[in-house]
Short mmCIF file of C-alpha atoms in Angstrom, two decimals:
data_model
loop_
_atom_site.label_atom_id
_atom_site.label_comp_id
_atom_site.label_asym_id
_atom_site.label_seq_id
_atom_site.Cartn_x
_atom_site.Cartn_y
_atom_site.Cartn_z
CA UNK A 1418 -7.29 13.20 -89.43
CA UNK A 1419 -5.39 14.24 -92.57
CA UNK A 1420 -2.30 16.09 -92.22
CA UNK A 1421 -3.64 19.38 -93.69
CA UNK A 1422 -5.30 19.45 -90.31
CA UNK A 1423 -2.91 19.44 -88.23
CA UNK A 1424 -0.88 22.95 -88.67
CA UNK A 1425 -4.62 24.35 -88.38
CA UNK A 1426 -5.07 22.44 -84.85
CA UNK A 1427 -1.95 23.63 -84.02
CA UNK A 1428 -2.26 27.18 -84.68
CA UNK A 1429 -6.05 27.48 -83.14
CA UNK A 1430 -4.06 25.98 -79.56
CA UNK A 1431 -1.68 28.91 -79.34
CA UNK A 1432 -4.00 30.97 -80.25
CA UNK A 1433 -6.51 29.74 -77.37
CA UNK A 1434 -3.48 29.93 -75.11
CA UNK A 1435 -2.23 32.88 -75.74
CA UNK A 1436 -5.83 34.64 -74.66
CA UNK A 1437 -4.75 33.47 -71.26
CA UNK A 1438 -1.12 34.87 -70.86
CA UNK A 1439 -1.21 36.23 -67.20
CA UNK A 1440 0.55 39.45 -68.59
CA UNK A 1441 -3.20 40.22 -69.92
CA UNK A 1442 -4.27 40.23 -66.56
CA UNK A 1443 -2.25 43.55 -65.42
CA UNK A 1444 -3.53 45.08 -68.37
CA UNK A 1445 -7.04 44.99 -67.67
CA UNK A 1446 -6.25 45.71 -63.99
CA UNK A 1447 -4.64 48.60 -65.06
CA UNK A 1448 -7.79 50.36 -67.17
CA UNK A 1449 -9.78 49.41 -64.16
CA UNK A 1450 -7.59 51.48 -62.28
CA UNK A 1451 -7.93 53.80 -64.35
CA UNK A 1452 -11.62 54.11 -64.23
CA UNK A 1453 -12.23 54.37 -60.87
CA UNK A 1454 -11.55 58.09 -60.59
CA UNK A 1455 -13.76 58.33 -63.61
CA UNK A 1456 -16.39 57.11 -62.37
CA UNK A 1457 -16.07 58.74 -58.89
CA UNK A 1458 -18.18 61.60 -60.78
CA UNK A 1459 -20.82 59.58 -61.11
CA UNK A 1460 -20.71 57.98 -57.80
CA UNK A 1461 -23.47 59.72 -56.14
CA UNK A 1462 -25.65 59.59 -58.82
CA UNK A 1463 -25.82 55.98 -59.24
CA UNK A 1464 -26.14 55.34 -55.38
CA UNK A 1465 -29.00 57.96 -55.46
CA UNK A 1466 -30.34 55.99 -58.30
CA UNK A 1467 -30.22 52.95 -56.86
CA UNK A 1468 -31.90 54.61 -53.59
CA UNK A 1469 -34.96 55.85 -55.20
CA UNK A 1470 -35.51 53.02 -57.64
CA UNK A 1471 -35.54 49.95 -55.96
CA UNK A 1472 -35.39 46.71 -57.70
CA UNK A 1473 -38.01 43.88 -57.35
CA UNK A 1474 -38.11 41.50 -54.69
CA UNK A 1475 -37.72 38.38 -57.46
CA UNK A 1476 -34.23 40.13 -58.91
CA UNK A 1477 -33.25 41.17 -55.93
CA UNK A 1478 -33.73 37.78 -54.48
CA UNK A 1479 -32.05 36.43 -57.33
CA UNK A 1480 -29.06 38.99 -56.73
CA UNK A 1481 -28.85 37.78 -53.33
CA UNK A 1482 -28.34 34.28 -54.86
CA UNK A 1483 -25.53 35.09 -57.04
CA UNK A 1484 -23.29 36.39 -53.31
CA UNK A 1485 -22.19 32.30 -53.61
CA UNK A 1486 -19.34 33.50 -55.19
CA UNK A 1487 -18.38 36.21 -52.50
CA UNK A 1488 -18.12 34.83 -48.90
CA UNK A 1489 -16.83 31.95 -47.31
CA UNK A 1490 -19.65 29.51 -46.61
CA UNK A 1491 -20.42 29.91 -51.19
CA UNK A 1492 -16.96 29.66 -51.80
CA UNK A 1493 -16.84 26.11 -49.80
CA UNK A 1494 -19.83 25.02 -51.46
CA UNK A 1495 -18.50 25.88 -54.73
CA UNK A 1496 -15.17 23.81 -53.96
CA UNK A 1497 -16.81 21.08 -53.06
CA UNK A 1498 -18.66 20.74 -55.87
CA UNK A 1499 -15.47 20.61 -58.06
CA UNK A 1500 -14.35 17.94 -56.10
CA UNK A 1501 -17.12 15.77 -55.50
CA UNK A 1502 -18.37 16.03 -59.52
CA UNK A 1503 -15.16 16.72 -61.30
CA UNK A 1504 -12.20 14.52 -59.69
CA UNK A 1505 -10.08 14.86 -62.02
CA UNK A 1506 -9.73 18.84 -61.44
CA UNK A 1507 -9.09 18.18 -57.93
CA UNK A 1508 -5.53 19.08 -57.76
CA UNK A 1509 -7.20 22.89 -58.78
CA UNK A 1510 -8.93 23.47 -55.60
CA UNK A 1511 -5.99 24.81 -53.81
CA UNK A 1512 -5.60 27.44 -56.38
CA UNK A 1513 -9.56 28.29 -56.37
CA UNK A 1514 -9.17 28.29 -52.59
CA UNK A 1515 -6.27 30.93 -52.58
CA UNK A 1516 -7.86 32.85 -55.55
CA UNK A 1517 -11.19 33.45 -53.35
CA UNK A 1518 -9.84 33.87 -50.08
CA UNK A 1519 -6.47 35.41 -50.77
CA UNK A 1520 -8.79 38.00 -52.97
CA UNK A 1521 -10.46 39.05 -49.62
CA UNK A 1522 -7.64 39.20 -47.41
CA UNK A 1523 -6.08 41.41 -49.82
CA UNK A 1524 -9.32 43.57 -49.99
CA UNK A 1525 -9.51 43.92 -46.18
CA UNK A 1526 -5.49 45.30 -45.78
CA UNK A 1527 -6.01 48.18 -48.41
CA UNK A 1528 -9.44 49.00 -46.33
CA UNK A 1529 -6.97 49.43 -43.68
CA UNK A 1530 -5.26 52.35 -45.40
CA UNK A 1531 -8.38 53.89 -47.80
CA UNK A 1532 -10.67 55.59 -45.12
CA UNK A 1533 -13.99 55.93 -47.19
CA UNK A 1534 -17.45 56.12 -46.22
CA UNK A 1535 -20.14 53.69 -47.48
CA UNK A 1536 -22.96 55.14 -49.46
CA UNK A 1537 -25.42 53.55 -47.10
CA UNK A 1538 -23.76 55.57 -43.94
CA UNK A 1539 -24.15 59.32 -46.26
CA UNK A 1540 -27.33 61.18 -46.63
CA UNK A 1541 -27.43 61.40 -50.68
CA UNK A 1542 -30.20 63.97 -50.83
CA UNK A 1543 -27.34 66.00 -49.59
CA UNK A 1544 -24.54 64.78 -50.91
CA UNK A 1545 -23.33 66.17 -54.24
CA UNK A 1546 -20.71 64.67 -56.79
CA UNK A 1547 -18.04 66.89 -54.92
CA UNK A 1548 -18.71 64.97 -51.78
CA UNK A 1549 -17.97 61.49 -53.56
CA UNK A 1550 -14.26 62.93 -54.27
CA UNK A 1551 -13.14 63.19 -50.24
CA UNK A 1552 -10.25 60.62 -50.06
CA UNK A 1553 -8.64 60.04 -46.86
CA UNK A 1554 -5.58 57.92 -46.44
CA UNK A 1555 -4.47 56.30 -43.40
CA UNK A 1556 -0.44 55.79 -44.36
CA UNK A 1557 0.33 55.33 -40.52
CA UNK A 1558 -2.39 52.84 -39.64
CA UNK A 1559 -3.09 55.50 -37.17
CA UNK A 1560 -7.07 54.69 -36.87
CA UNK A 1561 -6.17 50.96 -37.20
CA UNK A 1562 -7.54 50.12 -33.88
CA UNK A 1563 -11.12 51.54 -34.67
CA UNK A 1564 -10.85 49.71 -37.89
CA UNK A 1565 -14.19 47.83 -38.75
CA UNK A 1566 -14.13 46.76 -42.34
CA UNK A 1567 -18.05 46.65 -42.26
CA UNK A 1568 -17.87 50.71 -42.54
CA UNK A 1569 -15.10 51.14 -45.26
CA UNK A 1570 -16.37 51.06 -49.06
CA UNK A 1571 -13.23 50.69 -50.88
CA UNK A 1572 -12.03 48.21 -52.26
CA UNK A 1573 -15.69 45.82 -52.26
CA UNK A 1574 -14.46 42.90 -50.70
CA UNK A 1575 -17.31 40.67 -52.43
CA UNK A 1576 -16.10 42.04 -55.56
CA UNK A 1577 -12.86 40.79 -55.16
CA UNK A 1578 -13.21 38.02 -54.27
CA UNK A 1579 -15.99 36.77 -57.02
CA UNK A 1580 -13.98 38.33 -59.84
CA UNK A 1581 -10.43 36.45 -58.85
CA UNK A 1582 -12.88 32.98 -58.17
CA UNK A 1583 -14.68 34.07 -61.19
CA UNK A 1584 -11.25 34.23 -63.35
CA UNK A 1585 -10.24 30.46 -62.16
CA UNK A 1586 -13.55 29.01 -63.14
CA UNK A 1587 -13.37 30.51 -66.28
CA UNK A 1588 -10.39 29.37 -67.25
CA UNK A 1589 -10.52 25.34 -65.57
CA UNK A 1590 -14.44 24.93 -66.88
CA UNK A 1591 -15.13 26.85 -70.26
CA UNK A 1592 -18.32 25.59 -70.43
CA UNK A 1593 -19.46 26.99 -67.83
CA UNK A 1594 -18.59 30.57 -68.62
CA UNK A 1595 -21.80 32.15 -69.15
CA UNK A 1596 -22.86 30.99 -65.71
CA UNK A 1597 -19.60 32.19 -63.73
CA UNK A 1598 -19.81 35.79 -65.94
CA UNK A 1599 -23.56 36.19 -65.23
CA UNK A 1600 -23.11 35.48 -61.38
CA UNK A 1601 -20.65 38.12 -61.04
CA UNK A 1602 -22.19 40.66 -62.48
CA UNK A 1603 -24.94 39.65 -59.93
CA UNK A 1604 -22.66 40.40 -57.68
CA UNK A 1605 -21.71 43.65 -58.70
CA UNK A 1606 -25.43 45.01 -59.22
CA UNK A 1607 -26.32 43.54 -55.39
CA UNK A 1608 -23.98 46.17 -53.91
CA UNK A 1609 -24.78 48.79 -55.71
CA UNK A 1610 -28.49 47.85 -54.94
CA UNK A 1611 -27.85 47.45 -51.51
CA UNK A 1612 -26.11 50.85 -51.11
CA UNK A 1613 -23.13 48.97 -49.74
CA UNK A 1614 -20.32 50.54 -52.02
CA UNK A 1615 -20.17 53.05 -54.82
CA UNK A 1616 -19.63 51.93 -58.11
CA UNK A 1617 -15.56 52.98 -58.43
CA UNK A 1618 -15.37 50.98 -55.55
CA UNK A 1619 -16.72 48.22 -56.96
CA UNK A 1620 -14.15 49.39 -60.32
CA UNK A 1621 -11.71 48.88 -57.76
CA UNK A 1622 -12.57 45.64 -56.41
CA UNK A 1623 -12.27 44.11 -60.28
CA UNK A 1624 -8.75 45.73 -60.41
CA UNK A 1625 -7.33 43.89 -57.02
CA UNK A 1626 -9.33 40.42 -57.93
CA UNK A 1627 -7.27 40.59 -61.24
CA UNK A 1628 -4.25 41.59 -60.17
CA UNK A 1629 -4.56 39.09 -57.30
CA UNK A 1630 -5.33 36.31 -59.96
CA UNK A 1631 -2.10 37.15 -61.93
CA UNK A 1632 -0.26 36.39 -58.94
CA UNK A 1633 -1.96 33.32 -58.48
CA UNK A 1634 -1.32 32.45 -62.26
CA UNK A 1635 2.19 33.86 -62.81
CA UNK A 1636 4.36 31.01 -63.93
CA UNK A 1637 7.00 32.95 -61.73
CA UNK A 1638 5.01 33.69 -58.78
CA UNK A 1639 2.53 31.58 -57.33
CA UNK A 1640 1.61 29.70 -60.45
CA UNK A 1641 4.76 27.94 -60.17
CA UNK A 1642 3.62 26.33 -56.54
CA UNK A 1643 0.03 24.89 -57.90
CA UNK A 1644 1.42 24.08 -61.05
CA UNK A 1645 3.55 21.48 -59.26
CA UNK A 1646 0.17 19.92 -57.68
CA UNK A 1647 -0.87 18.74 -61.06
CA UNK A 1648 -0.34 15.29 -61.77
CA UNK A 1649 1.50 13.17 -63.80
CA UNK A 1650 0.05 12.69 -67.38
CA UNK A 1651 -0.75 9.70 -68.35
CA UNK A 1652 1.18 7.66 -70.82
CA UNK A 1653 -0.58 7.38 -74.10
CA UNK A 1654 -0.58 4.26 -76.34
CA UNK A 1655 1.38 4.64 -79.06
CA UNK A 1656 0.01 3.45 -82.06
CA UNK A 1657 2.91 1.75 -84.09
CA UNK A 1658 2.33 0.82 -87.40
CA UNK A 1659 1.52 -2.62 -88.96
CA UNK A 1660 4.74 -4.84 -88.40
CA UNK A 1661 4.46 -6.66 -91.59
CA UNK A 1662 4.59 -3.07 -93.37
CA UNK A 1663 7.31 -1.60 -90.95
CA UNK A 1664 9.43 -4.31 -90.95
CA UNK A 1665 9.07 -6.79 -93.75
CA UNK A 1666 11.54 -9.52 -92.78
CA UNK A 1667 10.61 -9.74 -89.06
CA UNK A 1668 7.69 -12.01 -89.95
CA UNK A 1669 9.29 -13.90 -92.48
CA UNK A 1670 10.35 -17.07 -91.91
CA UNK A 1671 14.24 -17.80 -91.70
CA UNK A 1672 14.48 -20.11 -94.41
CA UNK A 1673 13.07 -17.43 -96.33
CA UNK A 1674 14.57 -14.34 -94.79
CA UNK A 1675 16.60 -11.31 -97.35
CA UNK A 1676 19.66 -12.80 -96.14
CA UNK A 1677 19.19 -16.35 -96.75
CA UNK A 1678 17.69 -15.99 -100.18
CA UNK A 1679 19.99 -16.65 -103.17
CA UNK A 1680 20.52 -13.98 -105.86
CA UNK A 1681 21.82 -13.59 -109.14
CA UNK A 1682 24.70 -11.32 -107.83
CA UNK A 1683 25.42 -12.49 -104.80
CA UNK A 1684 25.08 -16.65 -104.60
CA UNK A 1685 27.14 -18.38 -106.42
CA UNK A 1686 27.12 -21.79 -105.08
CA UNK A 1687 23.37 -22.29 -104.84
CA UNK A 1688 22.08 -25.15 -107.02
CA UNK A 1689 21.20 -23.80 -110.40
CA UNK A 1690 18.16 -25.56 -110.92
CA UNK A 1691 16.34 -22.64 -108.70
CA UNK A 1692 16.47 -20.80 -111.54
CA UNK A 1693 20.09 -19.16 -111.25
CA UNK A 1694 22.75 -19.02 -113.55
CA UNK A 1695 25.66 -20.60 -113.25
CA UNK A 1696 29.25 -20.47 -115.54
CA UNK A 1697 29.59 -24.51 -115.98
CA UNK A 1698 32.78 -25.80 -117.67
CA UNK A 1699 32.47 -28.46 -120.37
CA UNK A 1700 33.17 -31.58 -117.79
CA UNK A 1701 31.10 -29.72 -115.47
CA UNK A 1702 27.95 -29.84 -118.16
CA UNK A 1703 28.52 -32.89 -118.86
CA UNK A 1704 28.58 -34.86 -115.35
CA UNK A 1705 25.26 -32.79 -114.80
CA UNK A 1706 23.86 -34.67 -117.80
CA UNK A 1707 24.76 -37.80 -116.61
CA UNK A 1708 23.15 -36.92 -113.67
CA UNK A 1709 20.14 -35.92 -114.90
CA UNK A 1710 19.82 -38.92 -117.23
CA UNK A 1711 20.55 -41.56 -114.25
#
């Protein structure tokens, strides 16, 4: 790979990392907030819809299908195939595992304070948009030993619990993306189509699961826990250059060596019929002609 290359590789990383900044999380947690009393005034309308237009049995089937990735026994199966097909992601099931279930434990407490009837428990033909907008709060956890989460609609506990699994599949297998996205909104469609929760409540659900999933990914937070589980890279091969090229005189003989060999401006005692010069006095030249005649 040329050099040009490499600033481009470089920049395309950060920019790929940066998409994933847990900080992004809040934000989008925060408009979902936002929207849920929005669309309380079109809560009764699209649980009447659903109501009066029932799906078909192959979609809804196929809805029912996609609840893997909102209760216990799908969540299991789901780990288990990380770890069984993908070893080396292993040391992310703890995280998956806390994302999913942590999601509905948090989803059950604030049922605990938000006393809200299911659409499935109201009569709609009845029930107009003013109906949708009667909020009780339990502050005092007064009614807290008739709770039954079964018979609360906000937050949807399903909801949050596929959007913060949802959120760590996303980001440990990208190719798998379209999958993960199209099974949660299966999940969101079954309980509207079931008439289990109104649709801010499922709003609401997809604000806790990401809030609960920048907890989980906050470097500062809980992040800093599973990040600890990962293991140790592994040392790379590093691939030195030629050592004739990098070092010349390692692989040359001694005899032959920089330091051994005779210059012109350094030896001055070599012998001079190696081709180096050599100030001779007159007796000197001669007694080397003598020499060179015997």
């Amino acid at each position: 790979m040329s050099r040009s290359k490499l600033p481009r590789l470089a920049t395309s990383n950060t920019e790929a990392a940066s998409l994933y900044r847990p900080i992004t999380l809040v934000y989008m947690a925060a408009i979902m907030l936002l929207m849920v009393p929005v669309l309380t005034l079109v809560d009764t309308s699209v649980a009447r819809y659903f109501e009066t237009s029932p799906l078909s049995r192959d979609l809804d089937s196929a809805l029912e299908l996609s609840l893997v990735f909102s209760h216990g026994t799908g969540v299991f199966l789901v780990l288990m195939s990380i770890m069984l097909l993908a070893p080396r992601l292993r040391w992310q099931v703890p995280r998956l595992a806390t994302l999913a279930l942590g999601g509905g434990a948090l989803a059950t407490i604030t049922k605990m304070f938000v006393l809200r009837p299911r659409p499935s428990n109201l009569n709609l033909e009845f029930v107009g948009s003013e109906s949708a907008w009667l909020w009780a709060f339990d502050w005092n956890l007064s009614e807290i030993a008739a709770f039954d989460a079964s018979t609360r609609a906000f937050p949807s506990g399903n909801v949050v619990t596929a959007t913060a699994l949802t959120i760590g599949l996303w980001i440990l297998l990208p190719r798998g993306r379209v999958l993960f996205a199209t099974i949660w909104v299966g999940v969101l469609l079954q309980r509207l189509n079931t008439g289990t929760h109104f649709l801010s409540d499922a709003c609401g659900g997809v604000a806790i699961g990401l809030l609960w999933a920048y907890v989980c990914y906050h470097p500062k937070l809980m992040g800093t826990l599973f990040d600890r589980m990962a293991p140790e890279p592994r040392r790379r091969r590093r691939h030195e250059p030629v050592a004739a090229s990098a070092e010349p005189n390692a692989e040359m003989p001694p005899a032959l060596s920089s330091e051994t060999l005779p210059t012109k401006e350094t030896s001055t005692d070599s012998d001079p019929g190696e081709g180096h010069v050599v100030p001779m006095t007159s007796g000197q030249e001669e007694s080397h002609i003598n020499e060179r005649a015997a």
